[in-house]
mmCIF file of C-alpha atoms in Angstrom:
data_model
loop_
_atom_site.group_PDB
_atom_site.id
_atom_site.type_symbol
_atom_site.label_atom_id
_atom_site.label_comp_id
_atom_site.label_asym_id
_atom_site.label_seq_id
_atom_site.Cartn_x
_atom_site.Cartn_y
_atom_site.Cartn_z
ATOM 1 C CA UNK A 1 157.410 102.188 95.515
ATOM 2 C CA UNK A 2 157.160 105.810 96.608
ATOM 3 C CA UNK A 3 154.197 106.377 94.283
ATOM 4 C CA UNK A 4 152.419 103.328 95.714
ATOM 5 C CA UNK A 5 153.145 104.500 99.259
ATOM 6 C CA UNK A 6 151.605 107.907 98.533
ATOM 7 C CA UNK A 7 148.585 106.248 96.901
ATOM 8 C CA UNK A 8 147.973 104.032 99.930
ATOM 9 C CA UNK A 9 148.316 106.994 102.280
ATOM 10 C CA UNK A 10 145.790 109.024 100.268
ATOM 11 C CA UNK A 11 143.444 106.032 100.158
ATOM 12 C CA UNK A 12 143.732 105.640 103.923
ATOM 13 C CA UNK A 13 142.862 109.293 104.514
ATOM 14 C CA UNK A 14 139.910 108.981 102.104
ATOM 15 C CA UNK A 15 138.484 105.948 103.912
ATOM 16 C CA UNK A 16 138.963 107.676 107.269
ATOM 17 C CA UNK A 17 137.172 110.763 105.990
ATOM 18 C CA UNK A 18 134.255 108.665 104.759
ATOM 19 C CA UNK A 19 133.955 106.892 108.106
ATOM 20 C CA UNK A 20 133.984 110.204 109.964
ATOM 21 C CA UNK A 21 131.334 111.503 107.581
ATOM 22 C CA UNK A 22 129.067 108.531 108.241
ATOM 23 C CA UNK A 23 129.532 108.913 111.984
ATOM 24 C CA UNK A 24 128.731 112.636 111.930
ATOM 25 C CA UNK A 25 125.711 111.943 109.731
ATOM 26 C CA UNK A 26 124.375 109.477 112.292
ATOM 27 C CA UNK A 27 124.717 112.130 114.982
ATOM 28 C CA UNK A 28 122.655 114.521 112.884
ATOM 29 C CA UNK A 29 120.002 111.851 112.336
ATOM 30 C CA UNK A 30 119.306 110.284 115.756
ATOM 31 C CA UNK A 31 115.951 109.014 114.425
ATOM 32 C CA UNK A 32 117.852 106.296 112.559
ATOM 33 C CA UNK A 33 118.629 104.653 115.869
ATOM 34 C CA UNK A 34 114.892 104.002 116.264
ATOM 35 C CA UNK A 35 114.160 102.839 112.747
ATOM 36 C CA UNK A 36 114.768 99.110 112.842
ATOM 37 C CA UNK A 37 113.542 96.647 115.404
ATOM 38 C CA UNK A 38 110.238 96.637 117.346
ATOM 39 C CA UNK A 39 112.021 97.175 120.664
ATOM 40 C CA UNK A 40 113.800 100.311 119.419
ATOM 41 C CA UNK A 41 111.282 102.793 120.810
ATOM 42 C CA UNK A 42 111.850 106.396 121.794
ATOM 43 C CA UNK A 43 109.555 108.741 123.690
ATOM 44 C CA UNK A 44 110.189 112.269 122.449
ATOM 45 C CA UNK A 45 110.171 115.356 124.691
ATOM 46 C CA UNK A 46 106.782 116.179 123.139
ATOM 47 C CA UNK A 47 105.366 112.945 124.596
ATOM 48 C CA UNK A 48 105.022 111.232 121.211
ATOM 49 C CA UNK A 49 106.164 107.643 120.725
ATOM 50 C CA UNK A 50 108.637 107.059 117.893
ATOM 51 C CA UNK A 51 109.073 103.588 116.414
ATOM 52 C CA UNK A 52 110.089 102.393 112.911
ATOM 53 C CA UNK A 53 110.873 106.099 112.199
ATOM 54 C CA UNK A 54 107.144 106.816 112.599
ATOM 55 C CA UNK A 55 106.098 109.379 115.196
ATOM 56 C CA UNK A 56 102.698 108.379 116.520
ATOM 57 C CA UNK A 57 100.398 111.385 116.615
ATOM 58 C CA UNK A 58 102.487 113.309 114.054
ATOM 59 C CA UNK A 59 103.473 111.171 111.061
ATOM 60 C CA UNK A 60 100.735 110.915 108.439
ATOM 61 C CA UNK A 61 99.663 107.654 106.864
ATOM 62 C CA UNK A 62 100.862 108.904 103.483
ATOM 63 C CA UNK A 63 104.331 109.561 104.895
ATOM 64 C CA UNK A 64 104.424 106.055 106.375
ATOM 65 C CA UNK A 65 103.417 104.550 103.027
ATOM 66 C CA UNK A 66 106.291 106.345 101.309
ATOM 67 C CA UNK A 67 108.714 105.153 103.966
ATOM 68 C CA UNK A 68 107.582 101.506 103.801
ATOM 69 C CA UNK A 69 107.166 101.665 100.000
ATOM 70 C CA UNK A 70 103.757 100.040 100.251
ATOM 71 C CA UNK A 71 100.190 101.305 99.955
ATOM 72 C CA UNK A 72 97.958 100.384 102.875
ATOM 73 C CA UNK A 73 94.484 98.919 102.447
ATOM 74 C CA UNK A 74 92.017 101.347 104.037
ATOM 75 C CA UNK A 75 88.821 100.160 105.732
ATOM 76 C CA UNK A 76 86.343 101.858 108.041
ATOM 77 C CA UNK A 77 84.793 99.531 110.622
ATOM 78 C CA UNK A 78 81.585 100.369 112.466
ATOM 79 C CA UNK A 79 80.186 98.156 115.231
ATOM 80 C CA UNK A 80 77.103 98.632 117.368
ATOM 81 C CA UNK A 81 77.667 100.864 120.418
ATOM 82 C CA UNK A 82 81.270 101.435 119.319
ATOM 83 C CA UNK A 83 82.731 104.528 117.602
ATOM 84 C CA UNK A 84 83.813 103.845 114.007
ATOM 85 C CA UNK A 85 87.527 103.404 113.332
ATOM 86 C CA UNK A 86 89.672 103.497 110.226
ATOM 87 C CA UNK A 87 92.311 100.812 109.825
ATOM 88 C CA UNK A 88 95.245 101.008 107.419
ATOM 89 C CA UNK A 89 96.514 97.468 106.793
ATOM 90 C CA UNK A 90 100.011 96.762 105.472
ATOM 91 C CA UNK A 91 100.130 93.170 104.198
ATOM 92 C CA UNK A 92 103.935 93.030 104.310
ATOM 93 C CA UNK A 93 106.576 95.475 105.442
ATOM 94 C CA UNK A 94 110.270 94.755 105.894
ATOM 95 C CA UNK A 95 111.968 96.729 108.652
ATOM 96 C CA UNK A 96 115.358 95.939 110.124
ATOM 97 C CA UNK A 97 115.453 92.790 108.006
ATOM 98 C CA UNK A 98 112.243 91.465 109.616
ATOM 99 C CA UNK A 99 109.056 90.899 107.654
ATOM 100 C CA UNK A 100 105.780 91.721 109.368
ATOM 101 C CA UNK A 101 102.195 92.803 108.950
ATOM 102 C CA UNK A 102 101.120 96.130 110.376
ATOM 103 C CA UNK A 103 97.838 97.854 111.174
ATOM 104 C CA UNK A 104 97.607 101.579 111.826
ATOM 105 C CA UNK A 105 94.655 103.496 113.230
ATOM 106 C CA UNK A 106 94.098 107.017 111.949
ATOM 107 C CA UNK A 107 93.358 110.018 114.134
ATOM 108 C CA UNK A 108 90.206 111.764 112.861
ATOM 109 C CA UNK A 109 87.266 113.430 114.674
ATOM 110 C CA UNK A 110 84.234 111.232 115.326
ATOM 111 C CA UNK A 111 81.927 113.481 113.276
ATOM 112 C CA UNK A 112 84.233 113.141 110.267
ATOM 113 C CA UNK A 113 84.355 109.361 110.616
ATOM 114 C CA UNK A 114 80.564 109.214 110.686
ATOM 115 C CA UNK A 115 80.391 111.357 107.537
ATOM 116 C CA UNK A 116 82.875 109.041 105.818
ATOM 117 C CA UNK A 117 80.679 106.094 106.775
ATOM 118 C CA UNK A 118 77.672 107.743 105.112
ATOM 119 C CA UNK A 119 79.718 108.436 101.961
ATOM 120 C CA UNK A 120 81.178 104.935 101.790
ATOM 121 C CA UNK A 121 81.622 103.510 98.305
ATOM 122 C CA UNK A 122 80.623 100.025 99.517
ATOM 123 C CA UNK A 123 79.283 98.672 102.812
ATOM 124 C CA UNK A 124 79.365 95.001 103.821
ATOM 125 C CA UNK A 125 78.125 93.412 107.044
ATOM 126 C CA UNK A 126 80.418 90.859 108.656
ATOM 127 C CA UNK A 127 79.304 87.822 110.626
ATOM 128 C CA UNK A 128 79.748 89.651 113.925
ATOM 129 C CA UNK A 129 77.418 92.408 112.752
ATOM 130 C CA UNK A 130 80.275 94.858 112.268
ATOM 131 C CA UNK A 131 79.938 96.893 109.094
ATOM 132 C CA UNK A 132 82.965 97.118 106.822
ATOM 133 C CA UNK A 133 83.065 100.249 104.700
ATOM 134 C CA UNK A 134 85.163 100.940 101.622
ATOM 135 C CA UNK A 135 86.000 104.663 101.608
ATOM 136 C CA UNK A 136 85.317 106.998 98.715
ATOM 137 C CA UNK A 137 88.420 108.080 96.800
ATOM 138 C CA UNK A 138 88.223 111.602 98.226
ATOM 139 C CA UNK A 139 87.923 110.325 101.799
ATOM 140 C CA UNK A 140 90.855 107.953 101.214
ATOM 141 C CA UNK A 141 92.999 110.954 100.251
ATOM 142 C CA UNK A 142 91.900 112.735 103.419
ATOM 143 C CA UNK A 143 92.834 109.714 105.540
ATOM 144 C CA UNK A 144 96.316 109.497 103.992
ATOM 145 C CA UNK A 145 96.952 113.076 105.067
ATOM 146 C CA UNK A 146 95.907 112.447 108.678
ATOM 147 C CA UNK A 147 98.145 111.442 111.581
ATOM 148 C CA UNK A 148 98.591 107.878 112.793
ATOM 149 C CA UNK A 149 97.155 107.337 116.289
ATOM 150 C CA UNK A 150 98.422 103.808 116.967
ATOM 151 C CA UNK A 151 100.412 100.976 115.389
ATOM 152 C CA UNK A 152 99.761 97.253 115.766
ATOM 153 C CA UNK A 153 102.779 95.180 114.733
ATOM 154 C CA UNK A 154 102.466 91.493 113.866
ATOM 155 C CA UNK A 155 105.944 89.967 113.458
ATOM 156 C CA UNK A 156 106.513 86.984 111.178
ATOM 157 C CA UNK A 157 108.906 85.416 113.704
ATOM 158 C CA UNK A 158 108.051 84.158 117.170
ATOM 159 C CA UNK A 159 109.134 86.350 120.063
ATOM 160 C CA UNK A 160 109.418 84.280 123.222
ATOM 161 C CA UNK A 161 108.838 85.676 126.696
ATOM 162 C CA UNK A 162 112.606 85.465 127.297
ATOM 163 C CA UNK A 163 113.398 87.491 124.177
ATOM 164 C CA UNK A 164 110.725 90.068 124.967
ATOM 165 C CA UNK A 165 111.987 90.564 128.518
ATOM 166 C CA UNK A 166 115.562 90.874 127.265
ATOM 167 C CA UNK A 167 114.713 93.404 124.548
ATOM 168 C CA UNK A 168 111.821 95.364 126.068
ATOM 169 C CA UNK A 169 112.633 94.928 129.742
ATOM 170 C CA UNK A 170 110.450 93.831 132.639
ATOM 171 C CA UNK A 171 106.852 95.087 132.141
ATOM 172 C CA UNK A 172 105.243 97.438 134.626
ATOM 173 C CA UNK A 173 102.194 95.162 134.728
ATOM 174 C CA UNK A 174 100.756 92.000 133.197
ATOM 175 C CA UNK A 175 97.037 91.736 132.474
ATOM 176 C CA UNK A 176 95.035 88.768 131.222
ATOM 177 C CA UNK A 177 92.920 89.358 128.128
ATOM 178 C CA UNK A 178 89.220 88.972 128.940
ATOM 179 C CA UNK A 179 88.394 87.513 125.517
ATOM 180 C CA UNK A 180 91.362 85.205 124.821
ATOM 181 C CA UNK A 181 94.215 83.307 126.451
ATOM 182 C CA UNK A 182 96.663 86.180 125.852
ATOM 183 C CA UNK A 183 98.623 87.862 128.611
ATOM 184 C CA UNK A 184 99.387 91.533 127.970
ATOM 185 C CA UNK A 185 102.800 92.834 128.981
ATOM 186 C CA UNK A 186 102.338 96.551 129.590
ATOM 187 C CA UNK A 187 104.982 99.283 129.296
ATOM 188 C CA UNK A 188 102.975 102.491 129.911
ATOM 189 C CA UNK A 189 106.022 104.773 130.025
ATOM 190 C CA UNK A 190 106.758 103.932 126.377
ATOM 191 C CA UNK A 191 103.212 103.252 125.209
ATOM 192 C CA UNK A 192 103.810 99.558 124.450
ATOM 193 C CA UNK A 193 101.421 96.611 124.893
ATOM 194 C CA UNK A 194 102.677 93.122 123.992
ATOM 195 C CA UNK A 195 100.111 90.310 123.844
ATOM 196 C CA UNK A 196 101.573 86.820 124.372
ATOM 197 C CA UNK A 197 99.439 83.768 123.685
ATOM 198 C CA UNK A 198 99.949 80.010 123.647
ATOM 199 C CA UNK A 199 97.664 79.627 120.606
ATOM 200 C CA UNK A 200 98.315 82.780 118.584
ATOM 201 C CA UNK A 201 101.302 84.823 117.446
ATOM 202 C CA UNK A 202 102.554 87.775 119.434
ATOM 203 C CA UNK A 203 100.987 91.174 118.814
ATOM 204 C CA UNK A 204 102.666 94.465 119.730
ATOM 205 C CA UNK A 205 100.711 97.697 119.980
ATOM 206 C CA UNK A 206 102.236 101.179 120.189
ATOM 207 C CA UNK A 207 100.383 104.307 121.343
ATOM 208 C CA UNK A 208 101.312 107.632 122.881
ATOM 209 C CA UNK A 209 101.974 107.146 126.630
ATOM 210 C CA UNK A 210 99.381 109.789 127.513
ATOM 211 C CA UNK A 211 96.719 107.680 125.759
ATOM 212 C CA UNK A 212 97.864 104.346 127.192
ATOM 213 C CA UNK A 213 95.220 103.993 129.888
ATOM 214 C CA UNK A 214 92.345 104.944 127.567
ATOM 215 C CA UNK A 215 93.399 102.940 124.508
ATOM 216 C CA UNK A 216 95.030 99.911 126.145
ATOM 217 C CA UNK A 217 94.319 99.381 129.847
ATOM 218 C CA UNK A 218 90.623 100.258 130.039
ATOM 219 C CA UNK A 219 89.568 98.045 127.095
ATOM 220 C CA UNK A 220 91.418 95.104 128.683
ATOM 221 C CA UNK A 221 89.385 95.504 131.867
ATOM 222 C CA UNK A 222 86.003 95.448 130.110
ATOM 223 C CA UNK A 223 84.388 92.036 130.771
ATOM 224 C CA UNK A 224 83.364 90.020 127.702
ATOM 225 C CA UNK A 225 79.737 90.117 126.624
ATOM 226 C CA UNK A 226 77.694 87.192 127.906
ATOM 227 C CA UNK A 227 76.401 84.725 125.361
#
């Protein structure tokens, strides 16, 4: 009996030590608190937005691919009178137990994007007139080493207005989309734009707060082109 009592006491101390170790580890890794759900967003002292353990403006696409364990599909899009952009599309990521699609834009100088367009391995013209460019292998490597400038998150589950208000809080402003039936819930202090629509699934965009007006608000206020 005495031997069993000693064994149980040692086991109890061991479990307690493990729990303390996990707790202290979580204190050393505060980023983990912002790694799961789309409403777990942190604005760092540097002004960068952190979500899904990705720091917008700092984390490279290659680092995000390693974290999500998925390679993104890279495409350069070029439309008339619009600067070219590079999109990194994740067909399926699982974060916090939720499956989703994700699109990331990559931060590169305009001159470099134009050069990548000219070196494109394949160029196709879409119905809208936008040109879709497949990057050369060397340019794809360059893109994977560049920082992410924004994240668009497309959840597989429906997020109702009630759930969004509960998790994200009351938005600073709501703006109607000029080209669809969506209403954009805007959280400029965290760099979050949530588009709610009766006919389409919710879309959540994350940017750095300092770029919120340029990347989110101003485009929403541009009137649609007349037919």
